[in-house]
């Protein structure tokens, strides 16, 4: 056989059927100088989503959908799920009297509550209330269910690291054998619940962050979850941030206020309840019209643990 391998053409033909490729003539490169623009900057408006979610509330019950949520799929061509590479965000509605049954999964999840009182989440047997501005965690493999025992329609933003688990493969999911955890214990405080009033109090004491991306910033948890970090940022009215880029993929949720985020030249206006995708390495900056509060969820802890976190100031590219 070796006698016939006397030309490059013959050599390349010899790869056929062997699941091999010459590293020097790959169809596409394996290495490139800096992160590619694989996902697009994008903004989802809560005002657009809310009537659709309300219609889903009339048409889709909690038997038909274990969770009544609308996934924010990054609009880049060919994408069918992630919001950014490692994270997916979704709007969710739970109506008065509804219960979303108990399940658990390996992806980490968190919720940022937008509107409505009277909803509770039960996480590993502990039942905690979810109020607007609160951030609640469901770390990997914790049992969780939700129930609305009040009179308000309750809306929140879910953020999960499902796309990361898709990439890495260790997906496990199961429903609780009894549909709901029996005898949950009520708790006013819990390590998985970050209360809005506590965030405001911490922000009032916080110093201006050195990175210049917010007027004030606090971190929820240290980090909130092993893959996912959470920062609450306050932008004063009229605040204009510096311009930065980072290898961390981020999803911003607007808890309060009005402003715009300019991501790689694209101007994304936002208001309360909107969600903004800022994919890795895209230069971005914020400008607040009114005093605003954003929750930044990112894969920063993951990138840091892997030695892949790079963040830089890029004023010239602003
Ligand atoms: Fe879940």
PDB file of C-alpha atoms and ligand atoms in Angstrom:
ATOM      1  CA  UNK A   1       0.000   0.000   0.000  1.00  0.00           C
ATOM      2  CA  UNK A   2       2.752   2.445   0.903  1.00  0.00           C
ATOM      3  CA  UNK A   3       4.168   2.208  -2.612  1.00  0.00           C
ATOM      4  CA  UNK A   4       1.040   3.865  -4.047  1.00  0.00           C
ATOM      5  CA  UNK A   5       1.150   6.766  -1.582  1.00  0.00           C
ATOM      6  CA  UNK A   6       3.598   8.701  -3.683  1.00  0.00           C
ATOM      7  CA  UNK A   7       1.692  11.965  -4.185  1.00  0.00           C
ATOM      8  CA  UNK A   8      -0.262  14.415  -2.015  1.00  0.00           C
ATOM      9  CA  UNK A   9      -3.457  13.514  -3.894  1.00  0.00           C
ATOM     10  CA  UNK A  10      -2.911   9.854  -3.109  1.00  0.00           C
ATOM     11  CA  UNK A  11      -2.130  10.727   0.493  1.00  0.00           C
ATOM     12  CA  UNK A  12      -5.370  12.696   0.899  1.00  0.00           C
ATOM     13  CA  UNK A  13      -7.373   9.892  -0.755  1.00  0.00           C
ATOM     14  CA  UNK A  14      -5.890   7.502   1.767  1.00  0.00           C
ATOM     15  CA  UNK A  15      -7.672   9.427   4.543  1.00  0.00           C
ATOM     16  CA  UNK A  16     -11.044   8.514   3.022  1.00  0.00           C
ATOM     17  CA  UNK A  17     -13.006   6.131   5.188  1.00  0.00           C
ATOM     18  CA  UNK A  18     -10.510   6.319   8.038  1.00  0.00           C
ATOM     19  CA  UNK A  19     -12.068   9.340   9.820  1.00  0.00           C
ATOM     20  CA  UNK A  20      -8.782  11.196   9.582  1.00  0.00           C
ATOM     21  CA  UNK A  21      -7.702  14.573   8.303  1.00  0.00           C
ATOM     22  CA  UNK A  22      -4.294  16.179   7.775  1.00  0.00           C
ATOM     23  CA  UNK A  23      -4.010  18.998  10.275  1.00  0.00           C
ATOM     24  CA  UNK A  24      -2.229  21.115   7.607  1.00  0.00           C
ATOM     25  CA  UNK A  25      -5.128  21.055   5.130  1.00  0.00           C
ATOM     26  CA  UNK A  26      -8.233  21.076   7.279  1.00  0.00           C
ATOM     27  CA  UNK A  27     -11.443  22.296   5.634  1.00  0.00           C
ATOM     28  CA  UNK A  28     -11.733  24.908   8.357  1.00  0.00           C
ATOM     29  CA  UNK A  29      -9.078  26.034  10.830  1.00  0.00           C
ATOM     30  CA  UNK A  30      -9.056  24.691  14.384  1.00  0.00           C
ATOM     31  CA  UNK A  31      -7.362  27.779  15.813  1.00  0.00           C
ATOM     32  CA  UNK A  32      -7.981  31.455  15.167  1.00  0.00           C
ATOM     33  CA  UNK A  33      -6.557  34.693  16.522  1.00  0.00           C
ATOM     34  CA  UNK A  34      -9.476  35.816  18.693  1.00  0.00           C
ATOM     35  CA  UNK A  35     -13.065  34.829  19.574  1.00  0.00           C
ATOM     36  CA  UNK A  36     -15.385  34.616  16.590  1.00  0.00           C
ATOM     37  CA  UNK A  37     -18.683  36.450  16.391  1.00  0.00           C
ATOM     38  CA  UNK A  38     -20.758  33.278  16.573  1.00  0.00           C
ATOM     39  CA  UNK A  39     -23.716  34.824  18.411  1.00  0.00           C
ATOM     40  CA  UNK A  40     -25.414  38.157  17.789  1.00  0.00           C
ATOM     41  CA  UNK A  41     -26.077  41.037  20.153  1.00  0.00           C
ATOM     42  CA  UNK A  42     -29.825  41.162  20.643  1.00  0.00           C
ATOM     43  CA  UNK A  43     -32.582  42.672  22.777  1.00  0.00           C
ATOM     44  CA  UNK A  44     -35.938  41.100  23.618  1.00  0.00           C
ATOM     45  CA  UNK A  45     -38.629  43.567  24.694  1.00  0.00           C
ATOM     46  CA  UNK A  46     -40.859  42.495  27.575  1.00  0.00           C
ATOM     47  CA  UNK A  47     -43.604  44.700  26.048  1.00  0.00           C
ATOM     48  CA  UNK A  48     -43.543  42.504  22.900  1.00  0.00           C
ATOM     49  CA  UNK A  49     -43.432  39.252  24.849  1.00  0.00           C
ATOM     50  CA  UNK A  50     -46.054  39.933  27.513  1.00  0.00           C
ATOM     51  CA  UNK A  51     -49.180  39.759  25.265  1.00  0.00           C
ATOM     52  CA  UNK A  52     -47.859  36.533  23.727  1.00  0.00           C
ATOM     53  CA  UNK A  53     -47.164  35.060  27.138  1.00  0.00           C
ATOM     54  CA  UNK A  54     -50.657  36.134  28.259  1.00  0.00           C
ATOM     55  CA  UNK A  55     -52.151  34.371  25.221  1.00  0.00           C
ATOM     56  CA  UNK A  56     -50.113  31.281  26.114  1.00  0.00           C
ATOM     57  CA  UNK A  57     -51.646  31.616  29.583  1.00  0.00           C
ATOM     58  CA  UNK A  58     -55.093  31.206  27.998  1.00  0.00           C
ATOM     59  CA  UNK A  59     -54.128  28.454  25.551  1.00  0.00           C
ATOM     60  CA  UNK A  60     -51.475  26.390  27.330  1.00  0.00           C
ATOM     61  CA  UNK A  61     -52.043  25.005  30.798  1.00  0.00           C
ATOM     62  CA  UNK A  62     -49.442  23.558  33.181  1.00  0.00           C
ATOM     63  CA  UNK A  63     -50.391  20.026  32.151  1.00  0.00           C
ATOM     64  CA  UNK A  64     -49.546  20.773  28.522  1.00  0.00           C
ATOM     65  CA  UNK A  65     -46.369  22.665  29.411  1.00  0.00           C
ATOM     66  CA  UNK A  66     -44.445  21.677  32.507  1.00  0.00           C
ATOM     67  CA  UNK A  67     -43.154  25.259  32.432  1.00  0.00           C
ATOM     68  CA  UNK A  68     -44.974  27.975  30.449  1.00  0.00           C
ATOM     69  CA  UNK A  69     -41.910  29.706  29.100  1.00  0.00           C
ATOM     70  CA  UNK A  70     -40.785  31.459  25.950  1.00  0.00           C
ATOM     71  CA  UNK A  71     -37.152  30.847  25.119  1.00  0.00           C
ATOM     72  CA  UNK A  72     -35.022  33.716  23.837  1.00  0.00           C
ATOM     73  CA  UNK A  73     -33.228  32.092  20.926  1.00  0.00           C
ATOM     74  CA  UNK A  74     -30.275  34.064  19.609  1.00  0.00           C
ATOM     75  CA  UNK A  75     -31.229  35.156  16.074  1.00  0.00           C
ATOM     76  CA  UNK A  76     -27.948  34.060  14.488  1.00  0.00           C
ATOM     77  CA  UNK A  77     -28.616  31.828  11.475  1.00  0.00           C
ATOM     78  CA  UNK A  78     -28.873  28.133  12.247  1.00  0.00           C
ATOM     79  CA  UNK A  79     -29.358  28.601  15.991  1.00  0.00           C
ATOM     80  CA  UNK A  80     -32.352  26.867  17.510  1.00  0.00           C
ATOM     81  CA  UNK A  81     -31.828  27.308  21.247  1.00  0.00           C
ATOM     82  CA  UNK A  82     -29.083  29.235  23.105  1.00  0.00           C
ATOM     83  CA  UNK A  83     -29.356  32.929  23.953  1.00  0.00           C
ATOM     84  CA  UNK A  84     -25.558  33.125  24.088  1.00  0.00           C
ATOM     85  CA  UNK A  85     -23.091  30.228  23.789  1.00  0.00           C
ATOM     86  CA  UNK A  86     -23.454  28.806  27.299  1.00  0.00           C
ATOM     87  CA  UNK A  87     -26.733  30.295  28.552  1.00  0.00           C
ATOM     88  CA  UNK A  88     -30.380  30.291  27.632  1.00  0.00           C
ATOM     89  CA  UNK A  89     -32.902  32.860  28.865  1.00  0.00           C
ATOM     90  CA  UNK A  90     -36.683  32.514  28.870  1.00  0.00           C
ATOM     91  CA  UNK A  91     -39.698  34.497  29.992  1.00  0.00           C
ATOM     92  CA  UNK A  92     -42.069  32.527  32.187  1.00  0.00           C
ATOM     93  CA  UNK A  93     -45.637  33.149  33.336  1.00  0.00           C
ATOM     94  CA  UNK A  94     -47.429  31.417  36.195  1.00  0.00           C
ATOM     95  CA  UNK A  95     -51.093  32.249  36.760  1.00  0.00           C
ATOM     96  CA  UNK A  96     -52.980  32.417  40.070  1.00  0.00           C
ATOM     97  CA  UNK A  97     -53.808  28.925  41.307  1.00  0.00           C
ATOM     98  CA  UNK A  98     -51.234  27.227  39.103  1.00  0.00           C
ATOM     99  CA  UNK A  99     -48.490  24.856  40.175  1.00  0.00           C
ATOM    100  CA  UNK A 100     -45.464  23.969  38.079  1.00  0.00           C
ATOM    101  CA  UNK A 101     -44.546  20.412  39.095  1.00  0.00           C
ATOM    102  CA  UNK A 102     -41.345  19.309  40.777  1.00  0.00           C
ATOM    103  CA  UNK A 103     -38.369  18.163  38.746  1.00  0.00           C
ATOM    104  CA  UNK A 104     -34.592  18.350  38.783  1.00  0.00           C
ATOM    105  CA  UNK A 105     -31.880  18.562  36.161  1.00  0.00           C
ATOM    106  CA  UNK A 106     -28.135  18.896  35.941  1.00  0.00           C
ATOM    107  CA  UNK A 107     -28.225  22.378  34.374  1.00  0.00           C
ATOM    108  CA  UNK A 108     -28.102  25.230  36.873  1.00  0.00           C
ATOM    109  CA  UNK A 109     -31.038  27.635  36.792  1.00  0.00           C
ATOM    110  CA  UNK A 110     -31.905  31.020  38.225  1.00  0.00           C
ATOM    111  CA  UNK A 111     -34.903  33.322  38.121  1.00  0.00           C
ATOM    112  CA  UNK A 112     -35.169  37.102  38.096  1.00  0.00           C
ATOM    113  CA  UNK A 113     -38.686  38.134  39.133  1.00  0.00           C
ATOM    114  CA  UNK A 114     -40.289  40.874  37.024  1.00  0.00           C
ATOM    115  CA  UNK A 115     -43.913  41.232  38.167  1.00  0.00           C
ATOM    116  CA  UNK A 116     -46.445  39.783  40.560  1.00  0.00           C
ATOM    117  CA  UNK A 117     -46.730  38.747  44.174  1.00  0.00           C
ATOM    118  CA  UNK A 118     -47.911  35.492  45.697  1.00  0.00           C
ATOM    119  CA  UNK A 119     -45.582  33.041  43.946  1.00  0.00           C
ATOM    120  CA  UNK A 120     -43.398  30.588  45.815  1.00  0.00           C
ATOM    121  CA  UNK A 121     -40.645  28.268  44.754  1.00  0.00           C
ATOM    122  CA  UNK A 122     -39.817  25.059  46.598  1.00  0.00           C
ATOM    123  CA  UNK A 123     -36.145  24.122  46.240  1.00  0.00           C
ATOM    124  CA  UNK A 124     -34.991  20.891  47.902  1.00  0.00           C
ATOM    125  CA  UNK A 125     -37.852  21.019  50.403  1.00  0.00           C
ATOM    126  CA  UNK A 126     -37.589  24.719  51.324  1.00  0.00           C
ATOM    127  CA  UNK A 127     -40.447  26.999  50.249  1.00  0.00           C
ATOM    128  CA  UNK A 128     -39.543  30.639  49.636  1.00  0.00           C
ATOM    129  CA  UNK A 129     -41.541  33.543  48.264  1.00  0.00           C
ATOM    130  CA  UNK A 130     -40.504  35.198  44.998  1.00  0.00           C
ATOM    131  CA  UNK A 131     -41.086  38.946  44.805  1.00  0.00           C
ATOM    132  CA  UNK A 132     -40.285  41.481  42.068  1.00  0.00           C
ATOM    133  CA  UNK A 133     -36.551  42.198  41.868  1.00  0.00           C
ATOM    134  CA  UNK A 134     -35.655  39.021  43.763  1.00  0.00           C
ATOM    135  CA  UNK A 135     -33.192  36.579  42.250  1.00  0.00           C
ATOM    136  CA  UNK A 136     -33.626  32.894  43.132  1.00  0.00           C
ATOM    137  CA  UNK A 137     -31.254  30.037  42.430  1.00  0.00           C
ATOM    138  CA  UNK A 138     -31.872  26.433  41.534  1.00  0.00           C
ATOM    139  CA  UNK A 139     -28.391  24.902  41.537  1.00  0.00           C
ATOM    140  CA  UNK A 140     -27.682  21.737  39.584  1.00  0.00           C
ATOM    141  CA  UNK A 141     -29.748  18.681  40.594  1.00  0.00           C
ATOM    142  CA  UNK A 142     -31.895  20.471  43.214  1.00  0.00           C
ATOM    143  CA  UNK A 143     -35.577  19.528  43.188  1.00  0.00           C
ATOM    144  CA  UNK A 144     -37.758  22.517  42.324  1.00  0.00           C
ATOM    145  CA  UNK A 145     -41.391  23.424  41.777  1.00  0.00           C
ATOM    146  CA  UNK A 146     -43.286  26.723  41.662  1.00  0.00           C
ATOM    147  CA  UNK A 147     -46.766  27.729  42.756  1.00  0.00           C
ATOM    148  CA  UNK A 148     -48.840  30.874  42.512  1.00  0.00           C
ATOM    149  CA  UNK A 149     -51.112  31.165  45.550  1.00  0.00           C
ATOM    150  CA  UNK A 150     -51.839  34.877  45.061  1.00  0.00           C
ATOM    151  CA  UNK A 151     -54.029  36.943  42.766  1.00  0.00           C
ATOM    152  CA  UNK A 152     -51.378  38.316  40.394  1.00  0.00           C
ATOM    153  CA  UNK A 153     -50.113  36.926  37.123  1.00  0.00           C
ATOM    154  CA  UNK A 154     -46.421  36.381  37.878  1.00  0.00           C
ATOM    155  CA  UNK A 155     -43.699  36.927  35.288  1.00  0.00           C
ATOM    156  CA  UNK A 156     -40.028  36.215  35.552  1.00  0.00           C
ATOM    157  CA  UNK A 157     -36.898  35.638  33.500  1.00  0.00           C
ATOM    158  CA  UNK A 158     -35.257  32.222  33.754  1.00  0.00           C
ATOM    159  CA  UNK A 159     -31.582  31.839  32.930  1.00  0.00           C
ATOM    160  CA  UNK A 160     -30.046  28.365  32.697  1.00  0.00           C
ATOM    161  CA  UNK A 161     -26.719  26.908  31.598  1.00  0.00           C
ATOM    162  CA  UNK A 162     -28.469  24.262  29.486  1.00  0.00           C
ATOM    163  CA  UNK A 163     -26.444  25.109  26.337  1.00  0.00           C
ATOM    164  CA  UNK A 164     -23.232  24.464  28.302  1.00  0.00           C
ATOM    165  CA  UNK A 165     -24.550  21.082  29.415  1.00  0.00           C
ATOM    166  CA  UNK A 166     -25.500  20.353  25.800  1.00  0.00           C
ATOM    167  CA  UNK A 167     -21.899  21.055  24.790  1.00  0.00           C
ATOM    168  CA  UNK A 168     -20.397  18.976  27.597  1.00  0.00           C
ATOM    169  CA  UNK A 169     -23.028  16.150  27.415  1.00  0.00           C
ATOM    170  CA  UNK A 170     -23.842  15.388  31.112  1.00  0.00           C
ATOM    171  CA  UNK A 171     -27.604  16.035  30.794  1.00  0.00           C
ATOM    172  CA  UNK A 172     -29.782  14.330  33.395  1.00  0.00           C
ATOM    173  CA  UNK A 173     -33.410  15.217  34.095  1.00  0.00           C
ATOM    174  CA  UNK A 174     -36.119  13.617  36.175  1.00  0.00           C
ATOM    175  CA  UNK A 175     -39.575  14.368  37.507  1.00  0.00           C
ATOM    176  CA  UNK A 176     -40.339  13.975  41.187  1.00  0.00           C
ATOM    177  CA  UNK A 177     -42.156  10.661  41.788  1.00  0.00           C
ATOM    178  CA  UNK A 178     -44.856  12.465  43.832  1.00  0.00           C
ATOM    179  CA  UNK A 179     -45.242  15.445  41.446  1.00  0.00           C
ATOM    180  CA  UNK A 180     -44.517  17.812  44.383  1.00  0.00           C
ATOM    181  CA  UNK A 181     -42.119  17.490  47.303  1.00  0.00           C
ATOM    182  CA  UNK A 182     -44.094  16.504  50.396  1.00  0.00           C
ATOM    183  CA  UNK A 183     -44.192  18.832  53.427  1.00  0.00           C
ATOM    184  CA  UNK A 184     -41.966  21.705  52.322  1.00  0.00           C
ATOM    185  CA  UNK A 185     -40.623  23.966  55.087  1.00  0.00           C
ATOM    186  CA  UNK A 186     -41.419  27.678  54.752  1.00  0.00           C
ATOM    187  CA  UNK A 187     -38.432  30.012  55.000  1.00  0.00           C
ATOM    188  CA  UNK A 188     -38.357  33.811  54.936  1.00  0.00           C
ATOM    189  CA  UNK A 189     -34.627  33.747  54.145  1.00  0.00           C
ATOM    190  CA  UNK A 190     -32.606  31.225  52.215  1.00  0.00           C
ATOM    191  CA  UNK A 191     -29.143  31.053  50.663  1.00  0.00           C
ATOM    192  CA  UNK A 192     -30.878  30.542  47.298  1.00  0.00           C
ATOM    193  CA  UNK A 193     -32.911  33.779  47.561  1.00  0.00           C
ATOM    194  CA  UNK A 194     -31.418  37.229  46.981  1.00  0.00           C
ATOM    195  CA  UNK A 195     -33.980  39.823  48.049  1.00  0.00           C
ATOM    196  CA  UNK A 196     -34.436  43.029  46.100  1.00  0.00           C
ATOM    197  CA  UNK A 197     -34.408  45.180  49.238  1.00  0.00           C
ATOM    198  CA  UNK A 198     -31.105  43.571  50.295  1.00  0.00           C
ATOM    199  CA  UNK A 199     -29.630  44.252  46.845  1.00  0.00           C
ATOM    200  CA  UNK A 200     -30.707  47.909  47.060  1.00  0.00           C
ATOM    201  CA  UNK A 201     -29.205  48.242  50.556  1.00  0.00           C
ATOM    202  CA  UNK A 202     -25.925  46.691  49.407  1.00  0.00           C
ATOM    203  CA  UNK A 203     -25.833  48.910  46.300  1.00  0.00           C
ATOM    204  CA  UNK A 204     -26.307  51.995  48.493  1.00  0.00           C
ATOM    205  CA  UNK A 205     -23.130  51.028  50.385  1.00  0.00           C
ATOM    206  CA  UNK A 206     -21.148  49.834  47.356  1.00  0.00           C
ATOM    207  CA  UNK A 207     -18.325  51.803  45.781  1.00  0.00           C
ATOM    208  CA  UNK A 208     -18.188  52.645  42.075  1.00  0.00           C
ATOM    209  CA  UNK A 209     -16.620  49.600  40.376  1.00  0.00           C
ATOM    210  CA  UNK A 210     -13.117  50.097  38.958  1.00  0.00           C
ATOM    211  CA  UNK A 211     -14.167  48.709  35.556  1.00  0.00           C
ATOM    212  CA  UNK A 212     -16.445  51.694  34.970  1.00  0.00           C
ATOM    213  CA  UNK A 213     -19.330  49.647  33.566  1.00  0.00           C
ATOM    214  CA  UNK A 214     -21.852  50.756  36.232  1.00  0.00           C
ATOM    215  CA  UNK A 215     -22.352  53.483  38.841  1.00  0.00           C
ATOM    216  CA  UNK A 216     -22.528  50.815  41.546  1.00  0.00           C
ATOM    217  CA  UNK A 217     -22.222  47.040  41.413  1.00  0.00           C
ATOM    218  CA  UNK A 218     -22.672  44.115  43.768  1.00  0.00           C
ATOM    219  CA  UNK A 219     -22.215  40.392  43.233  1.00  0.00           C
ATOM    220  CA  UNK A 220     -24.913  37.952  44.338  1.00  0.00           C
ATOM    221  CA  UNK A 221     -23.108  34.982  45.871  1.00  0.00           C
ATOM    222  CA  UNK A 222     -19.431  34.393  45.349  1.00  0.00           C
ATOM    223  CA  UNK A 223     -20.207  33.265  42.706  1.00  0.00           C
ATOM    224  CA  UNK A 224     -23.955  32.532  42.661  1.00  0.00           C
ATOM    225  CA  UNK A 225     -23.437  29.146  41.024  1.00  0.00           C
ATOM    226  CA  UNK A 226     -20.420  27.187  39.875  1.00  0.00           C
ATOM    227  CA  UNK A 227     -20.896  28.097  36.208  1.00  0.00           C
ATOM    228  CA  UNK A 228     -22.903  31.292  36.452  1.00  0.00           C
ATOM    229  CA  UNK A 229     -22.143  34.625  38.086  1.00  0.00           C
ATOM    230  CA  UNK A 230     -24.673  37.312  38.981  1.00  0.00           C
ATOM    231  CA  UNK A 231     -24.062  41.012  39.369  1.00  0.00           C
ATOM    232  CA  UNK A 232     -26.640  43.689  40.103  1.00  0.00           C
ATOM    233  CA  UNK A 233     -25.647  46.979  38.546  1.00  0.00           C
ATOM    234  CA  UNK A 234     -27.057  50.411  39.226  1.00  0.00           C
ATOM    235  CA  UNK A 235     -26.685  52.990  36.471  1.00  0.00           C
ATOM    236  CA  UNK A 236     -27.448  56.524  37.621  1.00  0.00           C
ATOM    237  CA  UNK A 237     -29.648  58.667  35.334  1.00  0.00           C
ATOM    238  CA  UNK A 238     -27.432  59.958  32.513  1.00  0.00           C
ATOM    239  CA  UNK A 239     -24.624  57.491  33.321  1.00  0.00           C
ATOM    240  CA  UNK A 240     -22.430  56.435  30.396  1.00  0.00           C
ATOM    241  CA  UNK A 241     -20.172  53.460  31.029  1.00  0.00           C
ATOM    242  CA  UNK A 242     -16.761  52.765  29.607  1.00  0.00           C
ATOM    243  CA  UNK A 243     -16.507  50.318  26.706  1.00  0.00           C
ATOM    244  CA  UNK A 244     -15.268  46.825  27.493  1.00  0.00           C
ATOM    245  CA  UNK A 245     -15.136  43.383  26.033  1.00  0.00           C
ATOM    246  CA  UNK A 246     -14.812  40.074  27.826  1.00  0.00           C
ATOM    247  CA  UNK A 247     -14.644  36.402  26.963  1.00  0.00           C
ATOM    248  CA  UNK A 248     -17.548  35.860  29.389  1.00  0.00           C
ATOM    249  CA  UNK A 249     -20.934  35.499  27.687  1.00  0.00           C
ATOM    250  CA  UNK A 250     -23.559  37.669  29.343  1.00  0.00           C
ATOM    251  CA  UNK A 251     -27.314  38.171  29.519  1.00  0.00           C
ATOM    252  CA  UNK A 252     -28.576  41.420  31.058  1.00  0.00           C
ATOM    253  CA  UNK A 253     -32.080  41.701  32.530  1.00  0.00           C
ATOM    254  CA  UNK A 254     -33.502  45.172  33.103  1.00  0.00           C
ATOM    255  CA  UNK A 255     -35.099  45.188  36.547  1.00  0.00           C
ATOM    256  CA  UNK A 256     -35.844  48.917  36.470  1.00  0.00           C
ATOM    257  CA  UNK A 257     -35.150  51.937  34.324  1.00  0.00           C
ATOM    258  CA  UNK A 258     -34.586  52.977  30.767  1.00  0.00           C
ATOM    259  CA  UNK A 259     -31.490  53.283  28.636  1.00  0.00           C
ATOM    260  CA  UNK A 260     -29.511  51.661  25.869  1.00  0.00           C
ATOM    261  CA  UNK A 261     -26.641  49.250  25.476  1.00  0.00           C
ATOM    262  CA  UNK A 262     -24.415  49.620  22.445  1.00  0.00           C
ATOM    263  CA  UNK A 263     -22.988  46.209  21.540  1.00  0.00           C
ATOM    264  CA  UNK A 264     -20.410  46.117  18.759  1.00  0.00           C
ATOM    265  CA  UNK A 265     -21.978  49.252  17.232  1.00  0.00           C
ATOM    266  CA  UNK A 266     -25.563  48.029  17.540  1.00  0.00           C
ATOM    267  CA  UNK A 267     -27.796  50.276  19.642  1.00  0.00           C
ATOM    268  CA  UNK A 268     -30.218  48.289  21.812  1.00  0.00           C
ATOM    269  CA  UNK A 269     -32.713  50.490  23.672  1.00  0.00           C
ATOM    270  CA  UNK A 270     -34.172  48.922  26.766  1.00  0.00           C
ATOM    271  CA  UNK A 271     -36.825  49.338  29.437  1.00  0.00           C
ATOM    272  CA  UNK A 272     -38.067  47.346  32.436  1.00  0.00           C
ATOM    273  CA  UNK A 273     -38.232  43.607  31.777  1.00  0.00           C
ATOM    274  CA  UNK A 274     -36.129  43.648  28.615  1.00  0.00           C
ATOM    275  CA  UNK A 275     -33.295  41.159  28.139  1.00  0.00           C
ATOM    276  CA  UNK A 276     -30.066  41.868  26.266  1.00  0.00           C
ATOM    277  CA  UNK A 277     -27.643  39.269  24.917  1.00  0.00           C
ATOM    278  CA  UNK A 278     -24.009  40.385  24.964  1.00  0.00           C
ATOM    279  CA  UNK A 279     -22.002  37.525  23.429  1.00  0.00           C
ATOM    280  CA  UNK A 280     -18.326  36.963  24.207  1.00  0.00           C
ATOM    281  CA  UNK A 281     -15.768  39.507  23.050  1.00  0.00           C
ATOM    282  CA  UNK A 282     -18.261  42.000  21.659  1.00  0.00           C
ATOM    283  CA  UNK A 283     -17.302  45.528  22.788  1.00  0.00           C
ATOM    284  CA  UNK A 284     -20.214  47.023  24.697  1.00  0.00           C
ATOM    285  CA  UNK A 285     -21.223  49.998  26.782  1.00  0.00           C
ATOM    286  CA  UNK A 286     -24.312  51.157  28.646  1.00  0.00           C
ATOM    287  CA  UNK A 287     -26.050  54.534  28.664  1.00  0.00           C
ATOM    288  CA  UNK A 288     -28.820  55.116  31.186  1.00  0.00           C
ATOM    289  CA  UNK A 289     -31.639  57.580  30.567  1.00  0.00           C
ATOM    290  CA  UNK A 290     -33.302  57.088  33.967  1.00  0.00           C
ATOM    291  CA  UNK A 291     -31.776  55.532  37.064  1.00  0.00           C
ATOM    292  CA  UNK A 292     -31.643  51.863  36.111  1.00  0.00           C
ATOM    293  CA  UNK A 293     -30.898  48.485  37.625  1.00  0.00           C
ATOM    294  CA  UNK A 294     -29.608  45.611  35.547  1.00  0.00           C
ATOM    295  CA  UNK A 295     -28.879  42.029  36.549  1.00  0.00           C
ATOM    296  CA  UNK A 296     -25.912  40.676  34.645  1.00  0.00           C
ATOM    297  CA  UNK A 297     -25.839  36.868  34.429  1.00  0.00           C
ATOM    298  CA  UNK A 298     -22.667  35.519  32.871  1.00  0.00           C
ATOM    299  CA  UNK A 299     -20.456  32.472  32.541  1.00  0.00           C
ATOM    300  CA  UNK A 300     -17.602  34.411  34.169  1.00  0.00           C
ATOM    301  CA  UNK A 301     -17.033  31.835  36.986  1.00  0.00           C
ATOM    302  CA  UNK A 302     -16.741  29.098  34.384  1.00  0.00           C
ATOM    303  CA  UNK A 303     -14.310  31.086  32.245  1.00  0.00           C
ATOM    304  CA  UNK A 304     -12.268  32.017  35.323  1.00  0.00           C
ATOM    305  CA  UNK A 305     -12.077  28.407  36.537  1.00  0.00           C
ATOM    306  CA  UNK A 306     -10.860  27.303  33.110  1.00  0.00           C
ATOM    307  CA  UNK A 307      -8.260  30.075  32.861  1.00  0.00           C
ATOM    308  CA  UNK A 308     -10.161  31.529  29.884  1.00  0.00           C
ATOM    309  CA  UNK A 309     -11.445  34.783  31.365  1.00  0.00           C
ATOM    310  CA  UNK A 310     -10.059  37.843  29.607  1.00  0.00           C
ATOM    311  CA  UNK A 311     -11.592  41.270  30.031  1.00  0.00           C
ATOM    312  CA  UNK A 312     -10.301  44.504  28.578  1.00  0.00           C
ATOM    313  CA  UNK A 313     -11.142  48.144  28.237  1.00  0.00           C
ATOM    314  CA  UNK A 314     -11.592  49.114  24.576  1.00  0.00           C
ATOM    315  CA  UNK A 315     -12.330  52.843  24.512  1.00  0.00           C
ATOM    316  CA  UNK A 316     -11.197  53.298  20.919  1.00  0.00           C
ATOM    317  CA  UNK A 317     -13.649  50.688  19.644  1.00  0.00           C
ATOM    318  CA  UNK A 318     -16.608  52.239  21.532  1.00  0.00           C
TER     319      UNK A 318
HETATM  320 FE1  LIG B   1     -36.410  23.275  35.985  1.00  0.00          FE
END
